[in-house]
Every structure is written in structure tokens, then in C-alpha cells.
Amino acid sequence: MSKFSTVIISNRLPVSVARKDGKLVYEASSGGLATAMSSLEADDKIWIGWPGIDADTLSDDERQEIIDELKKQGCFPVFLTAKEVELYYEGYANDTLWPLFHYFQNVASYPLEYWEAYQVVNGKFADAAAEVSTHDARVWIQDYHFLLLPGLIRERSPGLTIGFFLHIPFPSFEIFRMLPQRKELLAGLLGADVIGFHVYDYAQHFLDSCRRLLGIPSSNGTLEYEGRMVKASAYPIGIDYAKFRAQLDTRETKAALKQLDESYGKQKLILSVDRLDYSKGIPERLEAFRLLLEEYPEYLGKVKLLMIAVPSRTGVKAYQELRNEIEMTVSRINGTYGTVEWAPISYQFQNRPFSEIVALYAHADIMLVTPIRDGMNLVAKEYVASKRRKGGALILSEMAGAIDEMPEALSINPNNAKSVVSAIHEALSMSMHEQKQRLTAMQKRLSVVTVQNWGKEFMYDLEVTSTQQGSIKQLSLTQRQRLVTRYRTASKRLIILDYDGTLRSFVKTPSPLAAAPTLRIRRVLKALTDQPNTTVAIVSGRTRRALSSWFVGLPVVLAAEHGAWKRYDRKWHEVESEFKKDKKRIRAVMDKYVSRTHGSEIEEKDHALVWHYVNVEPDVAYKRAMELHHELTELLAGEDVTVNEGRNIVEVKPSFVAKSNVVRELTQRYKADFVLCAGDDYTDEDMFRVLQDDPSALTIKVGSGDTAARHSVGKPAELLGLLEEMQPPSSTLLLPSVPKKIPRKILRWLRK
Ligand code: GDG
């Protein structure tokens, strides 16, 4: 199979395969997505999806025929059996995710077999992506059918740049948490580099769920997952504006418009167009229309509602029930308010040709768009785009993503029938001038924020994020070589290193025993300190006790508790602070949180108190950490102490005790012509900032994410590799002359 550098994945392909009279037939469809994809500038693109035919009915030759035929049309099929489609598509996607993500939690069901099929099918798509992608391809996955897919593709091909777009709302955490597989789905999505949503709120809901279910914080819409940056942002989808404008000039649409003028005459037409779906608020719309007829009998015979409901997911029970309900309600209203010559509602349960839909948009006096929830809603945008000479008013639900970009619409709450009635009444009474003014303002926006630009913008961001991935700051080979040369030729060297997350990967428990230095760390430090004119300083938040036991036998400078204690030439010096007096009341507050929060613990240092929550359920930890931070900040307002939230901790310490001050002291004391400083978290950023203007200083962040450091490396092992490389070839990485095991006496001391 040939390989492609741009790969689009969606549930259905833009070409469907069916069997007619025993033969395979191919039918192309042209949705908004296809338009967006065709406008992407890429020499070699491929679109992966299900071709719409039951794989069990195909012979091997037929499969090959489909592969060959679709290849000519830029597509690659994933073959699914009818059973798989039933369980994965109608089941997990449309009977579990769709209702829940649209806040219909009472419709959602969670059978295990749905979930199993969803995993299998996502796996098949991941295999297909791996098969057709070049090693550095850009893959863009569409929608809720594939929440696991970014992660599965990342597992198979880590080098790919992966984008994901969700076309439906991402619900608030309180709803999302109801899913049995919520964590797996988030982890799956986080395989992507960029995750796109229609509106800002959905992106925030997603980030909130990551924080509360996985314990991953975000900053400016970006979070760090498995050493990569993941961006979650809003990319509101648009429409092919030019296509709607051009359609107005076609013979078919002009003819349809003429016919509409004739058949409706002076009668006002209220139009609604949607897939027959419970999220679209169709029963609520009918009730509002009924109320209009009841409250304004003067409209009887003068206003008509034309409702086009396109058949959708007819295999799902909730959709069958909805269809019956709608049909019964329509007959009831027509029976109650209609006459022999006039029926208030015309209802069509069928797909109408595009030319006719555009004519209907162009003719309709009012467009009634009343979803209970809708990711975006394109119909609202299409209506506005199809208006030229005639006026018209758009009534749009507050629950549709589109409302953010269409403030000139009459907005309604679909559950408030009275608000819909007054909006219809307002629309029917609105002057032509105002109608046109509102339409023109929206048209200006729609003609720019098109579906073509949506695709381009997303791909552009994906490109940018991928170049920033691992950071532009990632040390290149030449930079490494230059650094090594500078180190070796320097006359005086100072190496400042944070410990946890920098030299040693994080461990699950805060205990000093678990996080003790590995042999490799000790070897590296030994080799560094063996060099003449070289000072190594470990600057950490750990206690004096932990640091002295860990680095026993190594002539390193130690700064414990962020510099509250410093050891130069084997002698410890303590800062002077009043903090010890404050400890009691701070501890009392923290104690309360420990008793309420299973798994949390307090670490008491001489000049700091730390509440650790690494072993607490992320959601509980998130809430408690916020509460504790708040309570402590109030308690200590106006005092010279700071309350910090760090990686799984809330810490209180005197404000002047900071790593930045240690770095200032070290650089002044040693006056080195080579300074290297490495760290991984926010406390280390203070050190980087101090060194920012010092041309002799090289600052290195370990891990990804925004940083004030000049360079970055991926993980502690990479930093150790660099420190090893810096050693002149003559030096051997010998073990320091201390026992391999920590002596029993020290162990006892540590356990105290
Ligand atoms: C999902 C999200 C989001 C409808 N009837 C006919 C017909 N249509 C076309 C419309 C429109 C499309 O179907 C419906 O799009 P919506 O956006 O309104 O809704 P969903 O299908 O639910 O789409 C939604 C969208 O994805 C894109 O991200 O906006 O929130 O739920 O284009 O014109 N087209 C024709 N005949 C019909 O009878 N030809």
C-alpha cells in the first residue's frame, strides 16, 4: 500500500459502496467535511473510513476491488461487519456517547458489548492508519466514534502528528464522569497533539475532566501528557458559504423558489430542517408552535410550519420512539387547529435534494432552530447564507454552539415554550430593514469563517503544535556538542541541579527512601565533582536529612527546603525565620484536610509545611487542594509566607525562602564562567529566570511545557546522558567511595 502524509479519518467515507443487482456500486456524497478536506493543501492525502457495506457479504475479490476502486478516489476502506456496526456505531457511539454528551443521561445505556466493539473497531482504524501513513504524517481524526483512536495510533506510530476534532459537545465533568470508561476515553484522546472543539466551553469541559479524573492540570488550554504537550482549543466549524450563494443562481433552485412563492403566497413560512434526533428539540418545537396558535389565533391560516426531519440512526430504539411521538403530535396539532383547506404543520420525514433545501432557506420567513443541545448546528448558518433579496429571521437555541457566532439571531431557551412563542411573534413583526441588517451582519462573518478556513486553521495549528512538540528548545546535536566544549574549556564551573523530576524520575510516594539516588546518579555526580574547579549544587525542596543521607560521601553543595538550609563544605547553615511560630496554626488546618482526605499526608520540614496528595483520587484531590489553598491564603493574608500549589502538593513556606535566592548566592560565591542549571517544575522556573540574563548560564528544563529555560530535554535519563557526555574522555564514571547500600544507621534515621 502506498503511504500518505495527510490522513483523514471519519466513520463514513465520502464514497459509499452498496450492492445493486449483485454488483458493487459507488456513490459519492459531498458533505461539509469533504469540502473542508478537499481544500487542504497537501500533495498526498488519503481518507480512511467505513465504506458502508457489511464486510460479511464481501468475497476476498470484492474487498480487493473496493480497495482498488476507492484508492482512485483518495479513500482507504476499513471493513466492518454488520454486527460491529450495530455494537460500535449504533451501540457505543450512538446509544452511549451521543446521548450522554448531549446531556440525555436517561437515554444513554452502557452494555459491555458496546464498549468491547468500540475498542475493536477503534483498533481496526488504528491499524489502517498505521498502514497508510508515512512515518511523519499528519493524521486528522473526526468525531466521537474514535475517542480511543489518537492513543491507539500513537502506540503504533509514536512519530505521527495527530489531530482530533469533536463535532458534538464535550459535556461538563459532572456528566462525563458518568461514563464507565471515562478514564480510558480521556487517555485515548490525549494521544492527540491538538484536540479541537466547536466552542471554548467544550474545550474547558474536557480540560476540567482531565484535571479531575486524571489529575492532569492545564495552563492556557495546554496540558502535558506522557512527555508531550496536548492542546485543546475551539475551532468553530463553518459552511461552504460560496456554495450556498452559487446555488441561489442555479436553474433548479430558482424553479423551486418560484414554486414556493406560488404555493405559499402571502402565508408566512416557518421552516425547520434537522436530522430526526432527540437532541434537536423537535417535540419541544411542536409544543411551542401549538402554544403560538393558541395564544395568537390571528395567525391561524396565515402561518405554516414546514418541518423537514431527515431519517437518522433508524436502528436505535430512542430514534424509533421519537419518530412515533413526533408523528402523533403533528397529527394532534393539525387535528386541533387545522381546517379542511389548511393544516398548520407540514411534516416531511425524508431527505430533500440540496437545490430544494436552499430554495426553502431562501424563501422561509423564519428559521426555527431549537436544539436542546447541539455541538454547533450548521442549518442555522446555511439559512443565513442562503438569504439574498428576501428577508428572514433566525430563531436559535442558546444550547447550540452556533449561538456564540450569531448574536444577531433571536435566541431562545428551547425548554421555555413561551420564549419560543415570543421570539416567533417578534420575528413575524420585525421590520424588513431590521431583518436584513441582522442577516448582513451574520453573513459577513459566515463568508470568512468558512468550512474551508476551518480545515486550514486546524491543520495549521496542528503543524505549529507538532513543531513545538518536545519544544523548539529541545537540545540539538550541535547545541550539545557546543555545550560539552564550553564545559570542558571553562576554568570554573558551577552546576546547579534540582533533584526530584530532574535527576530522578518521580516516584509515587513522597518518602525519601523510595526516591533515593540510583547508582547512575551517584556515578554522574561523582564524576562531576572529581573535575577540578567544579562545584555541583543540589537545590531541592527535600529536607536536610534526606539530602545529606542521599549524597553521603559526595562533595556536593546542598540546598535543602528550597534554601532554608544550605550546606557548604560539610557544614549546614539555617536561615533565620519566624516560620516555626506559624507552624501550629497551619498544621491545624492541614490536619483537618488529612482527616477528610484519604491518602493525603503532611510533611513537616523546619521551614515549610507540605500537604501531599499524590495518592488521592484526582477529583477529590483537586477539590481539596483548592479549598486548602483558599483557606490557608485567607489565614495567612498579610504575612510574609507564601502558599504554593505544586506537583501534587500544597506548600507553605516563608516568602524569602526560594530557589531563586539560592541561585543568586551560588553564582556570587563561585563566580564561574560556566553555569549549568537544570530543573523540572515551577520552583525551578524561578532559578531559570534569575539566570536568564547571564550569558554564561545554560538553563535546561527536564520535560515539556512552557519554560524560561533556554533548552529542554525529555526526561531525567536524558539529562544524566548529557552530564555523562560532558566528562572528558579520560575520566571514568566510577562509583563514589561509599557503600552501595544505604547504611542501616542512616536507614533508621530516615525512617524516623
Ligand atoms: C453534527 C453535530 C455540528 C439536513 N436535512 C437535509 C440536509 N441536511 C443537512 C443540513 C446540514 C446537515 O444536514 C445537518 O448539520 P447540523 O450541523 O445541523 O447537525 P448534525 O447532523 O447533528 O451534525 C452538529 C455538525 O456535526 C458539524 O460539526 O454542527 O452540532 O450534531 O448541513 O443542510 N441536506 C439535504 N437534504 C436534507 O433534507 N441535502
PDB file of C-alpha atoms in Angstrom, residues 446-594:
ATOM      1  CA  LEU A 446     -20.017  33.419   7.709  1.00  0.00           C
ATOM      2  CA  SER A 447     -18.304  34.371   4.474  1.00  0.00           C
ATOM      3  CA  VAL A 448     -14.975  34.499   6.283  1.00  0.00           C
ATOM      4  CA  VAL A 449     -15.255  31.725   8.852  1.00  0.00           C
ATOM      5  CA  THR A 450     -15.944  29.074   6.211  1.00  0.00           C
ATOM      6  CA  VAL A 451     -15.552  25.330   6.426  1.00  0.00           C
ATOM      7  CA  GLN A 452     -12.518  25.618   4.139  1.00  0.00           C
ATOM      8  CA  ASN A 453     -10.847  28.021   6.565  1.00  0.00           C
ATOM      9  CA  TRP A 454     -11.825  25.823   9.482  1.00  0.00           C
ATOM     10  CA  GLY A 455      -9.910  22.897   7.963  1.00  0.00           C
ATOM     11  CA  LYS A 456      -6.924  25.043   7.083  1.00  0.00           C
ATOM     12  CA  GLU A 457      -6.778  26.666  10.511  1.00  0.00           C
ATOM     13  CA  PHE A 458      -6.935  23.346  12.309  1.00  0.00           C
ATOM     14  CA  MET A 459      -4.204  21.847  10.129  1.00  0.00           C
ATOM     15  CA  TYR A 460      -2.081  24.962  10.571  1.00  0.00           C
ATOM     16  CA  ASP A 461      -2.342  24.701  14.362  1.00  0.00           C
ATOM     17  CA  LEU A 462      -1.561  21.020  14.169  1.00  0.00           C
ATOM     18  CA  GLU A 463       1.562  21.820  12.192  1.00  0.00           C
ATOM     19  CA  VAL A 464       2.643  24.500  14.660  1.00  0.00           C
ATOM     20  CA  THR A 465       1.984  22.307  17.683  1.00  0.00           C
ATOM     21  CA  SER A 466       3.902  19.477  16.119  1.00  0.00           C
ATOM     22  CA  THR A 467       6.967  21.670  15.553  1.00  0.00           C
ATOM     23  CA  GLN A 468       6.709  22.904  19.127  1.00  0.00           C
ATOM     24  CA  GLN A 469       6.257  19.369  20.396  1.00  0.00           C
ATOM     25  CA  GLY A 470       9.154  18.432  22.620  1.00  0.00           C
ATOM     26  CA  SER A 471       9.778  22.158  22.279  1.00  0.00           C
ATOM     27  CA  ILE A 472      11.861  24.146  19.842  1.00  0.00           C
ATOM     28  CA  LYS A 473      14.121  24.350  22.851  1.00  0.00           C
ATOM     29  CA  GLN A 474      14.976  20.658  22.651  1.00  0.00           C
ATOM     30  CA  LEU A 475      18.771  20.446  22.686  1.00  0.00           C
ATOM     31  CA  SER A 476      20.006  19.741  19.184  1.00  0.00           C
ATOM     32  CA  LEU A 477      23.120  17.704  18.451  1.00  0.00           C
ATOM     33  CA  THR A 478      25.174  20.791  17.633  1.00  0.00           C
ATOM     34  CA  GLN A 479      23.985  22.558  20.788  1.00  0.00           C
ATOM     35  CA  ARG A 480      25.001  19.526  22.834  1.00  0.00           C
ATOM     36  CA  GLN A 481      28.427  19.494  21.280  1.00  0.00           C
ATOM     37  CA  ARG A 482      28.836  23.220  21.897  1.00  0.00           C
ATOM     38  CA  LEU A 483      27.742  22.776  25.499  1.00  0.00           C
ATOM     39  CA  VAL A 484      30.212  19.963  26.063  1.00  0.00           C
ATOM     40  CA  THR A 485      33.054  22.037  24.593  1.00  0.00           C
ATOM     41  CA  ARG A 486      32.134  25.026  26.736  1.00  0.00           C
ATOM     42  CA  TYR A 487      32.093  22.837  29.840  1.00  0.00           C
ATOM     43  CA  ARG A 488      35.429  21.252  29.095  1.00  0.00           C
ATOM     44  CA  THR A 489      37.188  24.521  28.270  1.00  0.00           C
ATOM     45  CA  ALA A 490      35.767  26.506  31.215  1.00  0.00           C
ATOM     46  CA  SER A 491      38.101  27.485  34.003  1.00  0.00           C
ATOM     47  CA  LYS A 492      35.460  27.473  36.749  1.00  0.00           C
ATOM     48  CA  ARG A 493      32.222  25.533  36.614  1.00  0.00           C
ATOM     49  CA  LEU A 494      29.036  25.640  38.610  1.00  0.00           C
ATOM     50  CA  ILE A 495      26.359  23.017  38.109  1.00  0.00           C
ATOM     51  CA  ILE A 496      23.049  23.608  39.837  1.00  0.00           C
ATOM     52  CA  LEU A 497      20.645  20.698  39.838  1.00  0.00           C
ATOM     53  CA  ASP A 498      17.172  20.170  41.169  1.00  0.00           C
ATOM     54  CA  TYR A 499      16.605  16.596  42.310  1.00  0.00           C
ATOM     55  CA  ASP A 500      13.057  15.128  42.015  1.00  0.00           C
ATOM     56  CA  GLY A 501      11.906  15.054  38.401  1.00  0.00           C
ATOM     57  CA  THR A 502      15.312  16.333  37.251  1.00  0.00           C
ATOM     58  CA  LEU A 503      17.927  13.788  38.268  1.00  0.00           C
ATOM     59  CA  ARG A 504      15.451  11.144  39.446  1.00  0.00           C
ATOM     60  CA  SER A 505      12.089  10.324  37.867  1.00  0.00           C
ATOM     61  CA  PHE A 506       9.101  10.921  40.096  1.00  0.00           C
ATOM     62  CA  VAL A 507       8.088   8.160  42.450  1.00  0.00           C
ATOM     63  CA  LYS A 508       4.545   7.588  43.650  1.00  0.00           C
ATOM     64  CA  THR A 509       5.343   8.087  47.324  1.00  0.00           C
ATOM     65  CA  PRO A 510       6.927  11.204  48.780  1.00  0.00           C
ATOM     66  CA  SER A 511       9.055   9.103  51.173  1.00  0.00           C
ATOM     67  CA  PRO A 512      12.811   9.775  50.920  1.00  0.00           C
ATOM     68  CA  LEU A 513      13.506   6.042  50.907  1.00  0.00           C
ATOM     69  CA  ALA A 514      11.689   5.458  47.646  1.00  0.00           C
ATOM     70  CA  ALA A 515      13.277   8.406  45.888  1.00  0.00           C
ATOM     71  CA  ALA A 516      16.938   7.801  46.851  1.00  0.00           C
ATOM     72  CA  PRO A 517      19.508   8.341  44.074  1.00  0.00           C
ATOM     73  CA  THR A 518      20.209   5.493  41.719  1.00  0.00           C
ATOM     74  CA  LEU A 519      23.744   4.262  41.162  1.00  0.00           C
ATOM     75  CA  ARG A 520      23.821   6.093  37.847  1.00  0.00           C
ATOM     76  CA  ILE A 521      23.008   9.383  39.536  1.00  0.00           C
ATOM     77  CA  ARG A 522      25.717   8.891  42.122  1.00  0.00           C
ATOM     78  CA  ARG A 523      28.234   7.938  39.431  1.00  0.00           C
ATOM     79  CA  VAL A 524      27.463  11.041  37.415  1.00  0.00           C
ATOM     80  CA  LEU A 525      27.740  13.326  40.421  1.00  0.00           C
ATOM     81  CA  LYS A 526      30.991  11.690  41.453  1.00  0.00           C
ATOM     82  CA  ALA A 527      32.481  12.196  38.005  1.00  0.00           C
ATOM     83  CA  LEU A 528      31.440  15.851  38.007  1.00  0.00           C
ATOM     84  CA  THR A 529      32.837  16.604  41.432  1.00  0.00           C
ATOM     85  CA  ASP A 530      36.085  14.846  40.556  1.00  0.00           C
ATOM     86  CA  GLN A 531      36.729  17.517  37.949  1.00  0.00           C
ATOM     87  CA  PRO A 532      38.919  20.374  39.118  1.00  0.00           C
ATOM     88  CA  ASN A 533      37.251  23.754  39.726  1.00  0.00           C
ATOM     89  CA  THR A 534      33.825  22.250  39.514  1.00  0.00           C
ATOM     90  CA  THR A 535      31.049  22.820  42.047  1.00  0.00           C
ATOM     91  CA  VAL A 536      27.885  20.796  41.980  1.00  0.00           C
ATOM     92  CA  ALA A 537      24.942  22.105  43.975  1.00  0.00           C
ATOM     93  CA  ILE A 538      21.759  20.156  44.570  1.00  0.00           C
ATOM     94  CA  VAL A 539      18.917  22.605  45.138  1.00  0.00           C
ATOM     95  CA  SER A 540      15.809  20.845  46.309  1.00  0.00           C
ATOM     96  CA  GLY A 541      12.655  21.148  48.334  1.00  0.00           C
ATOM     97  CA  ARG A 542      13.650  17.993  50.241  1.00  0.00           C
ATOM     98  CA  THR A 543      14.763  18.095  53.857  1.00  0.00           C
ATOM     99  CA  ARG A 544      18.310  18.449  55.081  1.00  0.00           C
ATOM    100  CA  ARG A 545      18.069  14.947  56.458  1.00  0.00           C
ATOM    101  CA  ALA A 546      17.084  13.365  53.143  1.00  0.00           C
ATOM    102  CA  LEU A 547      19.697  15.214  51.125  1.00  0.00           C
ATOM    103  CA  SER A 548      22.598  14.513  53.495  1.00  0.00           C
ATOM    104  CA  SER A 549      21.809  10.819  53.601  1.00  0.00           C
ATOM    105  CA  TRP A 550      21.373  10.540  49.841  1.00  0.00           C
ATOM    106  CA  PHE A 551      24.573  12.330  48.949  1.00  0.00           C
ATOM    107  CA  VAL A 552      26.747  10.921  51.686  1.00  0.00           C
ATOM    108  CA  GLY A 553      30.380  10.755  50.515  1.00  0.00           C
ATOM    109  CA  LEU A 554      29.837  13.197  47.659  1.00  0.00           C
ATOM    110  CA  PRO A 555      31.374  16.679  47.974  1.00  0.00           C
ATOM    111  CA  VAL A 556      28.309  18.498  46.660  1.00  0.00           C
ATOM    112  CA  VAL A 557      26.810  21.738  47.916  1.00  0.00           C
ATOM    113  CA  LEU A 558      23.330  21.091  49.232  1.00  0.00           C
ATOM    114  CA  ALA A 559      20.376  23.468  49.484  1.00  0.00           C
ATOM    115  CA  ALA A 560      17.526  21.794  51.321  1.00  0.00           C
ATOM    116  CA  GLU A 561      13.965  23.062  51.776  1.00  0.00           C
ATOM    117  CA  HIS A 562      14.348  25.443  48.826  1.00  0.00           C
ATOM    118  CA  GLY A 563      17.354  27.007  50.508  1.00  0.00           C
ATOM    119  CA  ALA A 564      16.153  27.290  54.099  1.00  0.00           C
ATOM    120  CA  TRP A 565      19.155  25.071  54.844  1.00  0.00           C
ATOM    121  CA  LYS A 566      22.433  25.207  52.915  1.00  0.00           C
ATOM    122  CA  ARG A 567      25.479  23.005  53.228  1.00  0.00           C
ATOM    123  CA  TYR A 568      28.820  24.397  52.105  1.00  0.00           C
ATOM    124  CA  ASP A 569      31.974  22.441  52.996  1.00  0.00           C
ATOM    125  CA  ARG A 570      30.025  19.876  55.001  1.00  0.00           C
ATOM    126  CA  LYS A 571      28.534  22.475  57.317  1.00  0.00           C
ATOM    127  CA  TRP A 572      24.830  23.233  57.398  1.00  0.00           C
ATOM    128  CA  HIS A 573      23.562  26.812  57.738  1.00  0.00           C
ATOM    129  CA  GLU A 574      19.985  27.653  58.568  1.00  0.00           C
ATOM    130  CA  VAL A 575      18.069  30.771  57.537  1.00  0.00           C
ATOM    131  CA  GLU A 576      16.532  32.898  60.213  1.00  0.00           C
ATOM    132  CA  SER A 577      12.778  32.971  60.054  1.00  0.00           C
ATOM    133  CA  GLU A 578       9.716  33.289  62.244  1.00  0.00           C
ATOM    134  CA  PHE A 579       8.044  30.443  60.412  1.00  0.00           C
ATOM    135  CA  LYS A 580       8.367  27.944  63.234  1.00  0.00           C
ATOM    136  CA  LYS A 581       5.920  30.044  65.243  1.00  0.00           C
ATOM    137  CA  ASP A 582       3.310  29.875  62.493  1.00  0.00           C
ATOM    138  CA  LYS A 583       3.518  26.149  62.117  1.00  0.00           C
ATOM    139  CA  LYS A 584       0.941  25.239  64.722  1.00  0.00           C
ATOM    140  CA  ARG A 585      -1.992  27.034  63.135  1.00  0.00           C
ATOM    141  CA  ILE A 586      -1.004  25.981  59.624  1.00  0.00           C
ATOM    142  CA  ARG A 587      -0.693  22.400  60.745  1.00  0.00           C
ATOM    143  CA  ALA A 588      -4.108  22.539  62.414  1.00  0.00           C
ATOM    144  CA  VAL A 589      -5.682  23.465  59.095  1.00  0.00           C
ATOM    145  CA  MET A 590      -3.747  20.805  57.189  1.00  0.00           C
ATOM    146  CA  ASP A 591      -4.642  18.161  59.785  1.00  0.00           C
ATOM    147  CA  LYS A 592      -8.297  18.821  59.078  1.00  0.00           C
ATOM    148  CA  TYR A 593      -7.682  18.124  55.388  1.00  0.00           C
ATOM    149  CA  VAL A 594      -5.734  14.957  56.090  1.00  0.00           C
TER     150      VAL A 594
END
